Short mmCIF file of C-alpha atoms in Angstrom, two decimals:
data_model
loop_
_atom_site.label_atom_id
_atom_site.label_comp_id
_atom_site.label_asym_id
_atom_site.label_seq_id
_atom_site.Cartn_x
_atom_site.Cartn_y
_atom_site.Cartn_z
CA MET A 159 -122.49 -60.25 11.75
CA ASN A 160 -124.40 -57.00 13.02
CA GLU A 161 -122.01 -54.72 11.33
CA TYR A 162 -123.38 -56.10 8.10
CA MET A 163 -126.90 -55.94 9.30
CA GLU A 164 -126.59 -52.47 10.33
CA ALA A 165 -125.45 -51.54 6.62
CA ALA A 166 -128.73 -53.33 5.86
CA LEU A 167 -130.60 -51.24 8.39
CA GLU A 168 -129.28 -47.89 6.90
CA GLU A 169 -130.47 -49.28 3.69
CA ALA A 170 -133.84 -49.71 5.01
CA LYS A 171 -133.87 -46.03 6.75
CA ILE A 172 -133.05 -44.80 3.28
CA ALA A 173 -136.50 -46.76 2.07
CA PHE A 174 -138.36 -45.48 5.25
CA ASP A 175 -137.57 -41.79 3.88
CA LEU A 176 -138.65 -42.20 0.25
CA GLY A 177 -142.17 -43.74 1.86
CA GLU A 178 -141.23 -47.04 0.86
CA VAL A 179 -141.71 -50.30 3.08
CA PRO A 180 -138.34 -49.96 4.94
CA VAL A 181 -136.40 -53.19 3.95
CA GLY A 182 -132.69 -53.08 3.35
CA ALA A 183 -130.03 -55.55 2.13
CA VAL A 184 -126.37 -55.83 1.62
CA VAL A 185 -124.10 -58.65 0.02
CA VAL A 186 -120.96 -59.45 1.67
CA ARG A 187 -118.06 -61.31 0.04
CA GLY A 188 -114.64 -61.77 1.91
CA GLY A 189 -115.62 -59.26 4.53
CA GLU A 190 -116.36 -56.80 2.17
CA ILE A 191 -120.09 -54.96 1.37
CA ILE A 192 -120.05 -55.32 -2.82
CA ALA A 193 -123.59 -54.54 -3.28
CA ARG A 194 -126.38 -52.29 -1.19
CA ALA A 195 -129.94 -51.68 -1.72
CA HIS A 196 -133.37 -50.69 -0.49
CA ASN A 197 -136.86 -51.28 -1.36
CA MET A 198 -137.67 -49.26 -4.58
CA THR A 199 -140.98 -50.75 -5.70
CA GLU A 200 -142.98 -47.31 -5.66
CA THR A 201 -140.00 -44.95 -6.30
CA ILE A 202 -138.90 -46.71 -9.72
CA LYS A 203 -142.68 -48.27 -10.43
CA ASP A 204 -140.86 -51.78 -10.29
CA PRO A 205 -142.83 -54.80 -8.65
CA THR A 206 -139.71 -56.79 -8.61
CA ALA A 207 -137.46 -53.84 -7.36
CA HIS A 208 -137.39 -55.38 -3.36
CA ALA A 209 -134.09 -54.66 -1.63
CA GLU A 210 -132.85 -58.27 -2.20
CA VAL A 211 -133.32 -58.49 -6.07
CA LEU A 212 -131.86 -55.25 -6.37
CA ALA A 213 -129.02 -55.98 -4.15
CA ILE A 214 -128.49 -59.54 -6.06
CA ARG A 215 -128.51 -57.77 -9.37
CA GLU A 216 -125.69 -55.35 -8.23
CA ALA A 217 -123.63 -58.12 -7.02
CA ALA A 218 -123.63 -60.01 -9.96
CA ARG A 219 -122.91 -56.69 -11.80
CA ALA A 220 -119.93 -56.35 -9.62
CA LEU A 221 -118.50 -59.64 -9.90
CA GLY A 222 -119.30 -59.68 -13.75
CA GLY A 223 -121.17 -63.09 -13.73
CA TRP A 224 -124.43 -64.21 -12.19
CA ARG A 225 -123.22 -66.69 -9.57
CA LEU A 226 -122.71 -65.33 -6.27
CA ILE A 227 -120.54 -67.73 -5.30
CA GLY A 228 -119.02 -67.06 -1.90
CA CYS A 229 -121.51 -64.42 -1.36
CA ASP A 230 -123.44 -63.69 2.06
CA LEU A 231 -126.87 -61.51 1.90
CA TYR A 232 -128.07 -59.90 4.78
CA VAL A 233 -131.79 -58.24 4.67
CA THR A 234 -133.84 -56.76 7.46
CA MET A 235 -136.94 -58.62 6.45
CA GLU A 236 -137.88 -62.31 5.73
CA PRO A 237 -137.34 -62.68 1.97
CA CYS A 238 -140.81 -63.34 -0.06
CA SER A 239 -140.85 -66.16 -2.45
CA MET A 240 -139.81 -63.86 -5.26
CA CYS A 241 -136.86 -62.94 -3.28
CA ALA A 242 -136.18 -66.31 -1.71
CA GLY A 243 -136.14 -67.71 -5.53
CA ALA A 244 -133.72 -65.07 -6.54
CA ILE A 245 -131.30 -66.03 -3.59
CA VAL A 246 -131.63 -69.80 -4.43
CA TRP A 247 -130.88 -68.92 -8.45
CA SER A 248 -127.83 -66.58 -7.62
CA ARG A 249 -126.49 -69.35 -5.45
CA VAL A 250 -125.84 -67.12 -2.45
CA GLU A 251 -124.01 -68.93 0.29
CA ARG A 252 -125.67 -67.51 3.46
CA LEU A 253 -128.81 -65.87 3.95
CA PHE A 254 -129.13 -63.53 7.18
CA TYR A 255 -132.29 -62.00 7.86
CA GLY A 256 -133.81 -59.94 10.89
CA ALA A 257 -137.57 -60.06 11.15
CA ARG A 258 -139.86 -62.43 10.44
CA ASP A 259 -142.65 -61.70 7.91
CA PRO A 260 -145.86 -63.64 8.71
CA LYS A 261 -147.83 -62.44 5.79
CA ALA A 262 -145.49 -62.86 3.11
CA GLY A 263 -142.23 -64.61 4.21
CA ALA A 264 -140.96 -67.51 2.30
CA VAL A 265 -137.93 -68.53 4.28
CA GLY A 266 -139.75 -70.34 7.33
CA SER A 267 -143.13 -68.58 7.53
CA LEU A 268 -145.17 -69.36 4.41
CA PHE A 269 -142.85 -71.35 2.63
CA ASP A 270 -139.27 -72.42 3.15
CA ILE A 271 -137.88 -72.23 -0.41
CA PRO A 272 -134.23 -71.88 0.51
CA GLY A 273 -134.50 -75.11 2.76
CA ASP A 274 -136.20 -77.17 -0.03
CA SER A 275 -134.13 -79.93 -0.87
CA ARG A 276 -135.67 -80.39 -4.17
CA LEU A 277 -134.03 -77.29 -5.39
CA ASN A 278 -130.61 -77.15 -6.97
CA HIS A 279 -129.05 -75.25 -4.20
CA ASN A 280 -129.63 -74.64 -0.66
CA PRO A 281 -128.05 -71.76 1.16
CA GLU A 282 -127.52 -71.69 4.95
CA VAL A 283 -130.14 -69.65 6.79
CA VAL A 284 -129.53 -67.49 10.04
CA VAL A 285 -132.95 -65.91 11.39
CA GLY A 286 -133.24 -63.06 13.68
CA VAL A 287 -130.11 -60.91 13.32
CA MET A 288 -130.96 -57.88 14.97
CA GLU A 289 -134.58 -58.86 14.96
CA GLU A 290 -135.94 -55.99 17.19
CA GLU A 291 -134.71 -53.19 15.15
CA CYS A 292 -135.39 -54.62 11.69
CA SER A 293 -138.91 -55.18 13.13
CA ALA A 294 -139.22 -51.96 14.89
CA ILE A 295 -138.61 -49.75 11.45
CA VAL A 296 -141.37 -51.46 9.83
CA LYS A 297 -143.87 -51.18 12.61
CA ASP A 298 -143.11 -47.27 12.44
CA PHE A 299 -143.47 -47.10 8.84
CA PHE A 300 -147.08 -48.89 9.33
CA ARG A 301 -148.19 -46.58 12.41
CA GLU A 302 -147.11 -43.29 10.44
CA LEU A 303 -148.86 -44.48 7.37
CA ARG A 304 -151.97 -45.28 9.19
CA ILE A 305 -151.80 -41.94 11.08
CA ARG A 306 -151.45 -40.10 7.73
CA LYS A 307 -154.17 -41.78 6.42
CA ARG A 308 -156.84 -40.52 8.89
CA MET B 58 -155.06 -67.51 -26.37
CA ASN B 59 -152.75 -69.43 -28.72
CA GLU B 60 -151.66 -66.16 -30.45
CA TYR B 61 -150.23 -64.77 -27.32
CA MET B 62 -148.16 -68.20 -26.55
CA GLU B 63 -146.91 -68.01 -29.98
CA ALA B 64 -145.51 -64.67 -29.43
CA ALA B 65 -144.01 -66.38 -25.93
CA LEU B 66 -142.58 -69.05 -28.25
CA GLU B 67 -141.10 -66.52 -30.74
CA GLU B 68 -139.63 -65.05 -27.48
CA ALA B 69 -138.08 -68.73 -26.34
CA LYS B 70 -136.81 -69.07 -29.77
CA ILE B 71 -134.69 -65.74 -29.52
CA ALA B 72 -133.28 -67.12 -26.20
CA PHE B 73 -132.66 -70.36 -27.81
CA ASP B 74 -130.42 -68.52 -30.60
CA LEU B 75 -128.41 -66.76 -27.72
CA GLY B 76 -127.70 -69.79 -26.05
CA GLU B 77 -130.10 -69.29 -23.01
CA VAL B 78 -132.48 -71.88 -21.72
CA PRO B 79 -135.38 -71.06 -24.27
CA VAL B 80 -138.24 -69.55 -22.13
CA GLY B 81 -140.30 -66.73 -23.62
CA ALA B 82 -143.00 -64.44 -22.00
CA VAL B 83 -145.42 -61.84 -23.10
CA VAL B 84 -148.06 -59.38 -21.06
CA VAL B 85 -151.38 -58.80 -22.86
CA ARG B 86 -153.67 -56.38 -21.92
CA GLY B 87 -157.11 -55.42 -23.60
CA GLY B 88 -155.88 -57.84 -26.10
CA GLU B 89 -152.83 -56.28 -26.96
CA ILE B 90 -149.24 -57.41 -26.26
CA ILE B 91 -147.59 -54.64 -23.97
CA ALA B 92 -144.39 -56.64 -22.84
CA ARG B 93 -142.19 -59.28 -24.78
CA ALA B 94 -139.24 -60.79 -22.89
CA HIS B 95 -137.01 -63.94 -23.21
CA ASN B 96 -134.68 -65.50 -20.54
CA MET B 97 -131.48 -63.55 -20.76
CA THR B 98 -129.66 -64.64 -17.32
CA GLU B 99 -126.34 -65.66 -19.13
CA THR B 100 -126.44 -62.67 -21.80
CA ILE B 101 -126.96 -59.91 -19.37
CA LYS B 102 -125.19 -61.79 -16.22
CA ASP B 103 -128.35 -61.22 -14.17
CA PRO B 104 -129.79 -64.04 -11.89
CA THR B 105 -133.06 -62.45 -11.99
CA ALA B 106 -133.46 -62.01 -15.81
CA HIS B 107 -136.08 -64.59 -16.22
CA ALA B 108 -138.43 -64.09 -19.07
CA GLU B 109 -141.46 -63.32 -16.87
CA VAL B 110 -139.47 -61.16 -14.67
CA LEU B 111 -138.23 -58.88 -17.41
CA ALA B 112 -141.86 -59.03 -19.16
CA ILE B 113 -143.29 -57.77 -15.72
CA ARG B 114 -140.96 -54.94 -15.77
CA GLU B 115 -141.23 -54.01 -19.05
CA ALA B 116 -145.28 -54.03 -18.67
CA ALA B 117 -144.76 -51.85 -15.34
CA ARG B 118 -142.87 -49.38 -17.57
CA ALA B 119 -145.42 -49.55 -20.12
CA LEU B 120 -148.30 -48.67 -17.70
CA GLY B 121 -146.50 -46.45 -15.71
CA GLY B 122 -146.97 -48.29 -12.56
CA TRP B 123 -146.14 -51.56 -10.54
CA ARG B 124 -149.83 -52.99 -10.69
CA LEU B 125 -150.41 -54.84 -13.57
CA ILE B 126 -154.24 -54.75 -13.07
CA GLY B 127 -156.10 -56.37 -16.11
CA CYS B 128 -152.89 -57.77 -17.31
CA ASP B 129 -152.44 -61.45 -18.61
CA LEU B 130 -148.94 -63.21 -18.72
CA TYR B 131 -148.46 -65.90 -21.13
CA VAL B 132 -145.03 -67.66 -20.69
CA THR B 133 -144.12 -70.88 -22.50
CA MET B 134 -142.54 -72.70 -18.96
CA GLU B 135 -144.11 -72.86 -15.70
CA PRO B 136 -142.76 -70.11 -13.50
CA CYS B 137 -140.17 -70.80 -10.51
CA SER B 138 -140.74 -69.33 -7.17
CA MET B 139 -139.12 -66.28 -7.97
CA CYS B 140 -141.32 -65.34 -11.10
CA ALA B 141 -144.47 -66.79 -9.38
CA GLY B 142 -143.82 -64.31 -6.56
CA ALA B 143 -142.99 -61.48 -8.90
CA ILE B 144 -146.72 -62.79 -10.71
CA VAL B 145 -148.34 -62.58 -7.11
CA TRP B 146 -146.78 -59.09 -6.29
CA SER B 147 -147.60 -57.24 -9.49
CA ARG B 148 -151.36 -58.31 -9.44
CA VAL B 149 -151.18 -60.07 -12.87
CA GLU B 150 -154.83 -61.11 -13.51
CA ARG B 151 -154.18 -64.51 -15.20
CA LEU B 152 -151.21 -66.58 -15.88
CA PHE B 153 -151.21 -68.80 -18.91
CA TYR B 154 -148.35 -71.59 -18.97
CA GLY B 155 -147.05 -73.97 -21.47
CA ALA B 156 -145.04 -76.77 -20.07
CA ARG B 157 -144.43 -77.89 -16.52
CA ASP B 158 -141.17 -77.70 -14.90
CA PRO B 159 -141.10 -80.68 -12.68
CA LYS B 160 -137.40 -79.43 -10.99
CA ALA B 161 -138.46 -75.72 -10.06
CA GLY B 162 -141.96 -75.18 -11.09
CA ALA B 163 -143.72 -72.76 -8.36
CA VAL B 164 -147.07 -72.96 -10.23
CA GLY B 165 -148.44 -76.75 -9.38
CA SER B 166 -145.30 -78.82 -9.46
CA LEU B 167 -143.02 -78.01 -6.11
CA PHE B 168 -144.99 -75.36 -4.89
CA ASP B 169 -148.41 -73.68 -5.82
CA ILE B 170 -147.48 -69.81 -5.14
CA PRO B 171 -150.36 -67.94 -6.90
CA GLY B 172 -153.10 -70.44 -5.57
CA ASP B 173 -151.85 -69.89 -1.93
CA SER B 174 -154.97 -68.04 -0.34
CA ARG B 175 -152.44 -66.71 2.54
CA LEU B 176 -150.96 -64.07 -0.10
CA ASN B 177 -152.77 -61.01 -0.68
CA HIS B 178 -153.68 -61.73 -4.74
CA ASN B 179 -154.10 -64.96 -6.30
CA PRO B 180 -153.92 -64.75 -10.09
CA GLU B 181 -156.25 -67.13 -12.15
CA VAL B 182 -153.99 -69.73 -13.76
CA VAL B 183 -154.39 -71.88 -17.18
CA VAL B 184 -152.06 -74.70 -17.40
CA GLY B 185 -150.95 -76.47 -20.64
CA VAL B 186 -151.37 -74.03 -23.34
CA MET B 187 -149.43 -75.32 -26.53
CA GLU B 188 -147.83 -77.67 -24.07
CA GLU B 189 -145.78 -79.47 -26.53
CA GLU B 190 -144.25 -76.73 -28.58
CA CYS B 191 -143.41 -75.02 -25.19
CA SER B 192 -141.93 -78.19 -23.89
CA ALA B 193 -140.31 -79.02 -27.20
CA ILE B 194 -137.98 -76.22 -27.57
CA VAL B 195 -136.49 -76.82 -24.02
CA LYS B 196 -135.71 -80.35 -24.52
CA ASP B 197 -134.11 -79.54 -28.14
CA PHE B 198 -131.93 -76.96 -26.24
CA PHE B 199 -130.98 -79.31 -23.74
CA ARG B 200 -130.16 -82.21 -26.36
CA GLU B 201 -127.97 -79.85 -28.41
CA LEU B 202 -126.03 -78.82 -24.93
CA ARG B 203 -125.60 -82.34 -24.19
CA ILE B 204 -124.16 -83.21 -27.78
CA ARG B 205 -121.95 -79.99 -27.80
CA LYS B 206 -120.46 -80.85 -24.36
CA ARG B 207 -119.22 -84.19 -25.67
#
């Protein structure tokens, strides 16, 4: 489990170095990482280019279909409503995330989209995997941003 | 207002002919349509390829930045949580939609994401624009699908 979150954290570090909010995600199937991505909203000027959306799209390309049956998604931060919706639509089997996002999180914080039984799919959710590391990189990012802005 | 929803309906018709759930969307800025898209999930095998996400991405490309300041989004169906999240993130100013989606709608039906004051942006929402036409095309689609499946 930590092996995959470490891979997601490596992606978050790439985002950090690009000046993006450092969030990373990987999609795992049968023990193998089939997609990896990091937040790219500023770099490619696309408001939908969150790590989870990019990883899901890459995994769908790798599998040749939009249903990510038997796939687990590891992401360093709690998904927002956009990403939580994408996770439900793509039929991700299990979602593992690191740090909570009290401002926009939609998997327990503001909303609980994957847990809503009115939707047609409810992925299993595991919260707090390598939480400290996943949270630290985001805190570091915003601390540096505040220093640079002064 | 109806002029733009008619353009969104034209997009929905393209989706219908492709065998996609017929939903269409356009982005309008200063009275001009700057992006138009239709649901493409099956055609391009991408679970995130809903009309709204594709239209938002196209509008961001057209504007050269991810903030859709001063932009209105017209969509034939109530956005799901993924699309509602994308609408909030991209700072769409006003959202107009046609038919409600009681199964997955996240703009009044299951959730009200754009209206949630805890999020950092709350687009204005207008519900029920050309509702009858927007609803009819989806009903026709599922009726044909049921007939074909028999």
